Coordinates of C-alpha atoms in Angstrom, one line a residue:
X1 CA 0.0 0.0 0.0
X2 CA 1.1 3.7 -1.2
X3 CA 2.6 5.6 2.4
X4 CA 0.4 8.3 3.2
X5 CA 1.9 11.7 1.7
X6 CA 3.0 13.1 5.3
X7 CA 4.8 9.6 6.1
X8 CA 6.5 9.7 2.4
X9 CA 8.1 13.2 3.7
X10 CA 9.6 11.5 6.7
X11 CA 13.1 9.5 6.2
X12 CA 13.6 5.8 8.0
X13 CA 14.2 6.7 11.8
X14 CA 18.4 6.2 12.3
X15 CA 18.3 5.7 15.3
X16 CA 16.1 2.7 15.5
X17 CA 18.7 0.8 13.6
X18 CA 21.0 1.1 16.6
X19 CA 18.3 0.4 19.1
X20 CA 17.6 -3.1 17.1
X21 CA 21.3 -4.0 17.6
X22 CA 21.3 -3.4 21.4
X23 CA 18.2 -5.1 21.8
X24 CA 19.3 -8.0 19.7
X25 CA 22.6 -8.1 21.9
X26 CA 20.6 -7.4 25.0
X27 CA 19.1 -10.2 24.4
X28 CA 22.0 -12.3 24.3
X29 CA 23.2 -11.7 27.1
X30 CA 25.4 -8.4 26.4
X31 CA 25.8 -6.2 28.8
X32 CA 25.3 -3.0 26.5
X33 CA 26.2 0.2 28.2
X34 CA 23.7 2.8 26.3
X35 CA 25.0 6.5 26.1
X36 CA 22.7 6.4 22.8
X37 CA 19.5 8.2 23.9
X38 CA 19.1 11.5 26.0
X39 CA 17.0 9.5 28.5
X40 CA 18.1 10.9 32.3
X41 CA 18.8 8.2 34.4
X42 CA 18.5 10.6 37.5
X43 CA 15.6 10.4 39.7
X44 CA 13.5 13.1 40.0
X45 CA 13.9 15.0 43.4
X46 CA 12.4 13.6 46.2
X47 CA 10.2 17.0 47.4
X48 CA 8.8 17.1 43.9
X49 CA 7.6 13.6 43.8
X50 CA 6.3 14.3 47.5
X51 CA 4.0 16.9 45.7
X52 CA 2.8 14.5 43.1
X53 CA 1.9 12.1 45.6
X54 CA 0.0 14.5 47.9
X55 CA -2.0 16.6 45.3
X56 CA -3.3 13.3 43.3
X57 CA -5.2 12.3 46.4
X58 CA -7.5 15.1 46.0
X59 CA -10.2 13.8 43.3
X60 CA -10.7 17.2 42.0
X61 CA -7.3 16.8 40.6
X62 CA -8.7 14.1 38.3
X63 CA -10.7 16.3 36.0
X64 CA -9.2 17.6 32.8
X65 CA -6.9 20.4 33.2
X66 CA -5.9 23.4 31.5
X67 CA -4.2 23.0 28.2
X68 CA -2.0 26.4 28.7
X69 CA -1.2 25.5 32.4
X70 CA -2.7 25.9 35.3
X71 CA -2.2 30.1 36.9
X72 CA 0.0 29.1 39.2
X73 CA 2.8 27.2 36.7
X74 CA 2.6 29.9 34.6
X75 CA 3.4 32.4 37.2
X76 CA 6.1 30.2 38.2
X77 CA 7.8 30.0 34.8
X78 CA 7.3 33.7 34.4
X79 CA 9.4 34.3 38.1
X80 CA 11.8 31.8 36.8
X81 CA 12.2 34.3 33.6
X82 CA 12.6 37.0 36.0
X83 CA 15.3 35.8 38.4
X84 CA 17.5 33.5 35.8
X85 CA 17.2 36.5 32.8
X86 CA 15.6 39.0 34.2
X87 CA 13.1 38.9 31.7
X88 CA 10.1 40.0 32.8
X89 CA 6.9 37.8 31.1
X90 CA 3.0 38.5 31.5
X91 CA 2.0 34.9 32.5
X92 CA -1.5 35.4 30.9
X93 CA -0.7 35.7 27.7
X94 CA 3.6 35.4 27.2
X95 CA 3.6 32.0 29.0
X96 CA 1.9 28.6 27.6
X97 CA 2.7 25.2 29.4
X98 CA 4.0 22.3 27.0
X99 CA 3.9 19.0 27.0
X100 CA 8.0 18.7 27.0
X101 CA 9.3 21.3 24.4
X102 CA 9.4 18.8 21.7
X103 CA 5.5 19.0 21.3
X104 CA 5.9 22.9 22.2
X105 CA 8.2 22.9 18.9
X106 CA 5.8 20.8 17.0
X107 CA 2.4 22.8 17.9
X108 CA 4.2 26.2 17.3
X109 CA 4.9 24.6 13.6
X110 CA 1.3 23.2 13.2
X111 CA 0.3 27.1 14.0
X112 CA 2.5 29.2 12.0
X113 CA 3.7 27.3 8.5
X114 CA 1.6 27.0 5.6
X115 CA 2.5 24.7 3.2
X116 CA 6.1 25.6 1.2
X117 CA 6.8 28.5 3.8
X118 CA 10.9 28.4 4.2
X119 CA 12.0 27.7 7.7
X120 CA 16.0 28.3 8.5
X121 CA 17.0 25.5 10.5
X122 CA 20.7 24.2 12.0
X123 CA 22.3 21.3 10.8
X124 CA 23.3 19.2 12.8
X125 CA 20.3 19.7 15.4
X126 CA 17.5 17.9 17.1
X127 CA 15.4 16.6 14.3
X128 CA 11.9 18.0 15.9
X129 CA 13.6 21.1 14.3
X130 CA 13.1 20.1 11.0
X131 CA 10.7 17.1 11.2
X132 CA 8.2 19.4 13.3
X133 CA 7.5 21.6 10.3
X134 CA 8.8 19.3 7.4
X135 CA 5.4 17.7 8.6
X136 CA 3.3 20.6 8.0
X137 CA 4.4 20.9 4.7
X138 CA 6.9 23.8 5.7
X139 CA 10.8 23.7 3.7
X140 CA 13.8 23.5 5.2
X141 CA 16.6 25.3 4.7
X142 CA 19.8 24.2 6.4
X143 CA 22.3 26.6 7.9
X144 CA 25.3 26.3 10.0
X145 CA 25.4 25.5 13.8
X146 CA 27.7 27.4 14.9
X147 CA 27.6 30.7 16.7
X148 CA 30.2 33.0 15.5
X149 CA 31.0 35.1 12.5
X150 CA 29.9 32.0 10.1
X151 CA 26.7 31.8 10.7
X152 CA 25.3 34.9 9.3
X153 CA 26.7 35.1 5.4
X154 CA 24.5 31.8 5.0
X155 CA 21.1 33.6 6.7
X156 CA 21.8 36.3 4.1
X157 CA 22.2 34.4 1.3
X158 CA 18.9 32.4 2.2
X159 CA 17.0 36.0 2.3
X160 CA 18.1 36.5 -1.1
X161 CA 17.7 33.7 -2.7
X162 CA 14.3 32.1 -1.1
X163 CA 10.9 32.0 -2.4
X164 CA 9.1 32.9 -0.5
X165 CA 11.0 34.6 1.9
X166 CA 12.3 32.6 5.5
X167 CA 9.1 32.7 7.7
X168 CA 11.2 31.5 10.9
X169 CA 14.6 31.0 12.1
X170 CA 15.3 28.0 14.6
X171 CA 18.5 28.1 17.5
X172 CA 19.3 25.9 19.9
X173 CA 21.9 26.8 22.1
X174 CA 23.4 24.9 24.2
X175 CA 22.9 23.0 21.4
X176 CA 21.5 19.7 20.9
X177 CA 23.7 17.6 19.3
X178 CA 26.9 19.8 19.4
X179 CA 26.9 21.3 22.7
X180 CA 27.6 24.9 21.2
X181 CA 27.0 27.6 23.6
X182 CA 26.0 31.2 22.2
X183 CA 26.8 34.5 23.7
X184 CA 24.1 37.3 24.4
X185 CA 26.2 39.7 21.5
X186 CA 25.8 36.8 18.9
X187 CA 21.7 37.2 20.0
X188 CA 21.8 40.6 19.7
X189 CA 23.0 40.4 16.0
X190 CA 20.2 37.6 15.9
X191 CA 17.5 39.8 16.7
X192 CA 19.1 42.9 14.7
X193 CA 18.7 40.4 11.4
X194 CA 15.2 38.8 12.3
X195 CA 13.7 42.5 12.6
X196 CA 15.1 43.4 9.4
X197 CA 14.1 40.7 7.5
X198 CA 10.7 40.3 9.4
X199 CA 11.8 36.5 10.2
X200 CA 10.3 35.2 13.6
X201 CA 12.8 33.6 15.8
X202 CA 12.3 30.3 17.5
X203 CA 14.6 29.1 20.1
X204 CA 15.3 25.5 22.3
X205 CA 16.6 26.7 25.7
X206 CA 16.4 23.2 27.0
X207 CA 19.4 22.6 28.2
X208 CA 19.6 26.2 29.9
X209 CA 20.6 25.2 33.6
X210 CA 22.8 21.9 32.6
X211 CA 25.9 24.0 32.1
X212 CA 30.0 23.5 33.2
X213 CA 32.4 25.9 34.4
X214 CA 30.6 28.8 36.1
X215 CA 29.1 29.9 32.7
X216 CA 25.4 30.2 32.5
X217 CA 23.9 30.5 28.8
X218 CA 21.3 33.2 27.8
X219 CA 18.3 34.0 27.2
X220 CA 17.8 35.4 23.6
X221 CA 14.8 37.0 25.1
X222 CA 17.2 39.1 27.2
X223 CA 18.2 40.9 24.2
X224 CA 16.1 44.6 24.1
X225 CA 13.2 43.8 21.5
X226 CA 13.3 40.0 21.1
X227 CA 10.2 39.7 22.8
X228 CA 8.5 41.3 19.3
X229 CA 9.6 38.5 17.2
X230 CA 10.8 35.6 19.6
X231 CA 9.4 32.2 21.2
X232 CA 11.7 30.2 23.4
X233 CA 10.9 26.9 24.4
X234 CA 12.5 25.2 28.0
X235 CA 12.0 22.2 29.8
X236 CA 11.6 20.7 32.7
X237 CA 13.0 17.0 31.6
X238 CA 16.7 17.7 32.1
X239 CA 17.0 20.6 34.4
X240 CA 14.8 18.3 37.2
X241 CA 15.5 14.8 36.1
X242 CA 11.5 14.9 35.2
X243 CA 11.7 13.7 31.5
X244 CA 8.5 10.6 31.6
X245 CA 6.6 13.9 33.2
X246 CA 6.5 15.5 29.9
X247 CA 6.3 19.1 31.3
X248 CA 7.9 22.4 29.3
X249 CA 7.0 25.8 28.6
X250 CA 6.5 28.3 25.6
X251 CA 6.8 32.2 26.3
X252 CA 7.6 35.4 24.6
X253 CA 5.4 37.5 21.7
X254 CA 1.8 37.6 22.4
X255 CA 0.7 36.8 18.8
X256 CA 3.0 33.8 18.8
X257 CA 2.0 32.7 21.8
X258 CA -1.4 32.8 21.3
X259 CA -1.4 30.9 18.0
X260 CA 0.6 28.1 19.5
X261 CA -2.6 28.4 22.8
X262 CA -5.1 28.3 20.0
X263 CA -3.2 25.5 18.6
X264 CA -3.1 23.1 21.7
X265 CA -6.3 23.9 23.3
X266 CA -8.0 21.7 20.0
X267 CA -5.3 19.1 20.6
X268 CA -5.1 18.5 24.4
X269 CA -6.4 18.6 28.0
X270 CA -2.5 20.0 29.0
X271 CA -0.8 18.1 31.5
X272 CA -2.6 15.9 34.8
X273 CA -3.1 18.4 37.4
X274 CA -1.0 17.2 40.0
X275 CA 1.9 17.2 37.4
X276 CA 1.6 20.9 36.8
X277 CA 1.5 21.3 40.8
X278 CA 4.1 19.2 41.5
X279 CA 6.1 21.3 38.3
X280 CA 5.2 24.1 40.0
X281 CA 6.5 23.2 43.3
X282 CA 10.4 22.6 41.4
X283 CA 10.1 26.3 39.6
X284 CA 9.7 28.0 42.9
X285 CA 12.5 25.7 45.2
X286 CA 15.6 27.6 46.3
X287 CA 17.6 25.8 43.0
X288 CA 19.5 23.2 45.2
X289 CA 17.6 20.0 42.9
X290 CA 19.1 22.2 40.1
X291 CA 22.7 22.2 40.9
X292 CA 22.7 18.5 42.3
X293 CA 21.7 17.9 39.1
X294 CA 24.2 20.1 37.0
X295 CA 27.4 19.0 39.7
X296 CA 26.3 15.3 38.7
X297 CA 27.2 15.9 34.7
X298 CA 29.7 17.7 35.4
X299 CA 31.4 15.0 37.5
X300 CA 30.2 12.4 33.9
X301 CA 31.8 14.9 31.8
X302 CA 35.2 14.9 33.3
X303 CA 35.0 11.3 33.4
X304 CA 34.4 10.2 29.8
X305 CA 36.6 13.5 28.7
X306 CA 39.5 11.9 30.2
X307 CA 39.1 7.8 30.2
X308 CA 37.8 7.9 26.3
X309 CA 40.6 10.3 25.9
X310 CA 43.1 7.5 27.2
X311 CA 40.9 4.5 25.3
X312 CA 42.1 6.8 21.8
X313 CA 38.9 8.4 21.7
X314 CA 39.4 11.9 21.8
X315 CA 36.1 13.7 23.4
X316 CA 36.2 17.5 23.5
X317 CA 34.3 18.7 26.7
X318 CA 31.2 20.0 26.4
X319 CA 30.5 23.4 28.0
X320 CA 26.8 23.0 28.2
X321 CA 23.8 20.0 28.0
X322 CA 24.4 16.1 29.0
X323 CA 26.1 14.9 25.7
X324 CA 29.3 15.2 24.4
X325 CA 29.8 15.5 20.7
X326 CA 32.7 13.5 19.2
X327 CA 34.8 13.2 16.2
X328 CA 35.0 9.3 14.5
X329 CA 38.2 8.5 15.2
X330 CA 40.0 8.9 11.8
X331 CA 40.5 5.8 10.4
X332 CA 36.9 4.6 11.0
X333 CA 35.5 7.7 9.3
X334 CA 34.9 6.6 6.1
X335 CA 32.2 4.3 7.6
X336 CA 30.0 7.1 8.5
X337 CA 28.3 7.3 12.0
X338 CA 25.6 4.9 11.7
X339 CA 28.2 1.8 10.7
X340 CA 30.8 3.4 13.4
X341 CA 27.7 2.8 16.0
X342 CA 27.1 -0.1 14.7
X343 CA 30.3 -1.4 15.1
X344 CA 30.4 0.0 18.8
X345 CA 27.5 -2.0 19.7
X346 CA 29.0 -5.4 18.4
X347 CA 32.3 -4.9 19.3
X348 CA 32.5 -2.7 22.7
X349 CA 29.1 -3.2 24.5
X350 CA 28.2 0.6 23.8
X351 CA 25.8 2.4 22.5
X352 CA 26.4 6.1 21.1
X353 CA 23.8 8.4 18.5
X354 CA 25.3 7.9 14.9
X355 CA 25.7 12.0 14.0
X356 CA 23.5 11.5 11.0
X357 CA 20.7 11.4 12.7
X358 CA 20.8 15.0 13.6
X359 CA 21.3 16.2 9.9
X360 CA 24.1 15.1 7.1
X361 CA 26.0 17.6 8.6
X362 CA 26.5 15.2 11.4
X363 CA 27.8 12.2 10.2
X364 CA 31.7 12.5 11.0
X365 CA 30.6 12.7 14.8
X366 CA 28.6 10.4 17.4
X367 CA 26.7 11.7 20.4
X368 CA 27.4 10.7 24.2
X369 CA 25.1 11.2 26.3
X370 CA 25.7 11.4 29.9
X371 CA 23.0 9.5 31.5
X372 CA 25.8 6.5 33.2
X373 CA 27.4 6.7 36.3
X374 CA 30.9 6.9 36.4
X375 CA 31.7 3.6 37.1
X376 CA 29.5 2.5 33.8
X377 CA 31.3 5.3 31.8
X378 CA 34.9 4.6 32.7
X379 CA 33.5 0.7 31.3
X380 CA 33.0 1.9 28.6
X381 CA 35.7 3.4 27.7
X382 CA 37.8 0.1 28.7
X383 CA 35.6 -2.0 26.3
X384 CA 36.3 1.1 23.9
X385 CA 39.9 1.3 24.1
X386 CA 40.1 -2.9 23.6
X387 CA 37.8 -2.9 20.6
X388 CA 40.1 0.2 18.8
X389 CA 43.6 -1.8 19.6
X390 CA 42.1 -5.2 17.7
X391 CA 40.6 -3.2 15.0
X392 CA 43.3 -3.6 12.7
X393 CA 43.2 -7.4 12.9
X394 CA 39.6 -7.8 13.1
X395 CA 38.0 -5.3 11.1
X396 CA 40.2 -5.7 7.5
X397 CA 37.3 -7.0 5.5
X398 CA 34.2 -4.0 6.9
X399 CA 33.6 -1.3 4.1
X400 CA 31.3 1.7 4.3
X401 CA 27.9 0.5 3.1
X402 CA 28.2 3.5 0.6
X403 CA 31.1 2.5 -0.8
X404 CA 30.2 0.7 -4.0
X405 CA 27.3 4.3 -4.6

């Protein structure tokens, strides 16, 4: 049977290629140590799951909520805003509660693209990016990840040369794969070009409290006018080890903000009650969950910077989010990052993100994510540095599948 047309515009998911190995060797008996998926293996704080548990006995908590959050989340994301950025946000009408900022991302594309509308979206990056309004019939035009002088010749060519014009511009910083951190100046020339071109920014703060070294990222909202042409999404999944909960936010412009409300409230109830209490609850703590939470990764980080780095697997360290973002060592990069992960699975026991998934731009590089303990990680890299001192006598007869193309 013919695919139906929105299917046909989706590619084969990469990543469940890699998730058939390690369940095949899982089953097995392999003991498969899976940095692969983004999946926090952190519980949630105690307090907050106290919350939960007291505000679901009340039975009034049963009924449908509300889809944009109940008054008291959204005042809590808004005093967030406010003490983080010092960004001040009405929570009437600049805050809308999410279910995670993947279906935030999604909805907002649902309520802004019409079909063929030109959306300006990094490569590599998380594919909700793309897929979100690839799937509402929106193009995609790719442009550079990173955050310096580069990235701006490309936005100016794509001005020029699309028809019709970019409708929206998508950043994600710390970035998700690559771990890029921007700056508050490279917002500010950001905004400057968005207002000029009339191109309505979109940007993934979800990683916003998991960062390293005393440095915490921006806000692009913090930049003087952003709120007239911006939406940021953030979550709750990383920052509170709260990721099954499926609680995030939407805020900035009023028009934008509204579509996306108009969007969900055909869509979905919002989030169980007592989730949205017990979310609220973790927004207005005194930040100790947070920085358990960001001293843990740090602690990973080191870890799997230095023992990969003494297997012969050179990881730079990331200065933001829970992955790392690694080069294929060289003489497995003709392979490409879905074979290299493939091979990592049936020779070391681990399981890493094959770079392609996140765009084509991706595939000399693997993802790491940090969600092992130490102990597990340091494994890893033992299993690692074994499988690369055999490869020469055990891996003569593997080719690239896109060799003979």
């Amino acid at each position: 049977m013919e695919e139906f047309h929105k299917v046909r515009r989706l590619p084969p998911y990469v990543f469940e290629q890699v998730n058939r190995l390690k369940a095949s060797a899982r089953a097995g008996g392999a003991d498969i140590i899976d940095l692969g998926m983004g999946n926090p293996d952190l519980p949630t704080p105690q307090a907050i799951v106290d919350k939960l548990c007291e505000v679901v006995q009340d039975p009034r908590t049963h009924r449908y909520s509300s889809s944009k959050g109940i008054p008291g989340l959204r005042r809590a994301q808004a005093a967030y805003y406010a003490r983080r950025f010092n960004v001040k946000l009405n929570p009437d009408t600049q805050v809308v509660a999410t279910l995670g900022s993947k279906e935030g991302f999604a909805n907002m594309a649902q309520a802004i693209t019409a079909p063929g509308d030109v959306i300006l979206c990094p490569n590599p990056t998380y594919p909700i990016h793309a897929f979100g309004f690839l799937m509402t019939g929106g193009v995609i035009r790719s442009i550079t990840v990173e955050p310096d002088e580069t990235f701006f010749p490309p936005l100016e060519r794509a001005v020029r040369h699309s028809i019709p014009k970019p409708l929206a511009l998508i950043l994600n910083y710390p970035s998700n794969p690559t771990a890029m951190v921007a700056t508050l100046d490279f917002y500010k020339d950001v905004i400057a070009f968005a207002k000029k071109h009339d191109i309505i920014v979109l940007s993934d703060l979800a990683y916003s409290e998991i960062y390293f070294d005393g440095n915490p990222p921006p806000s692009v909202l913090e930049v003087p006018g952003a709120m007239d042409c911006t939406v940021e999404f953030t979550s709750m999944s990383k920052t509170f080890s709260m990721p099954g909960w499926r609680m995030g936010f939407a805020v900035g412009n009023e028009r934008l903000i509204s579509a996306l409300t108009r969007v969900k409230s055909y869509l979905d109830y919002g989030a169980f009650t007592p989730i949205q209490v017990a979310a609220t609850h973790a927004l207005n703590g005194d930040g100790s969950d947070i920085a358990e939470v960001r001293n843990v990764y740090h602690r990973r980080r080191d870890v799997m910077v230095e023992s990969f780095g003494k297997a012969g697997f050179e990881v730079p360290p990331p200065a933001a989010t829970m992955f790392a973002w690694a080069k294929i060592p060289e003489k497995f990069r003709h392979l490409g990052s879905l074979e290299f992960s493939k091979l990592l699975v049936e020779k070391a026991d681990v399981a890493v993100a094959p770079g392609i998934g996140f765009g084509e731009m991706g595939d000399e590089y693997v993802r790491l994510a940090l969600v092992e303990n130490e102990h597990r990680i340091r494994q890893a890299a033992r299993n690692i540095k074994k499988f690369l001192s055999t490869a020469d006598e055990t891996m003569h007869n593997v080719i690239s599948l896109n060799a003979h193309r």
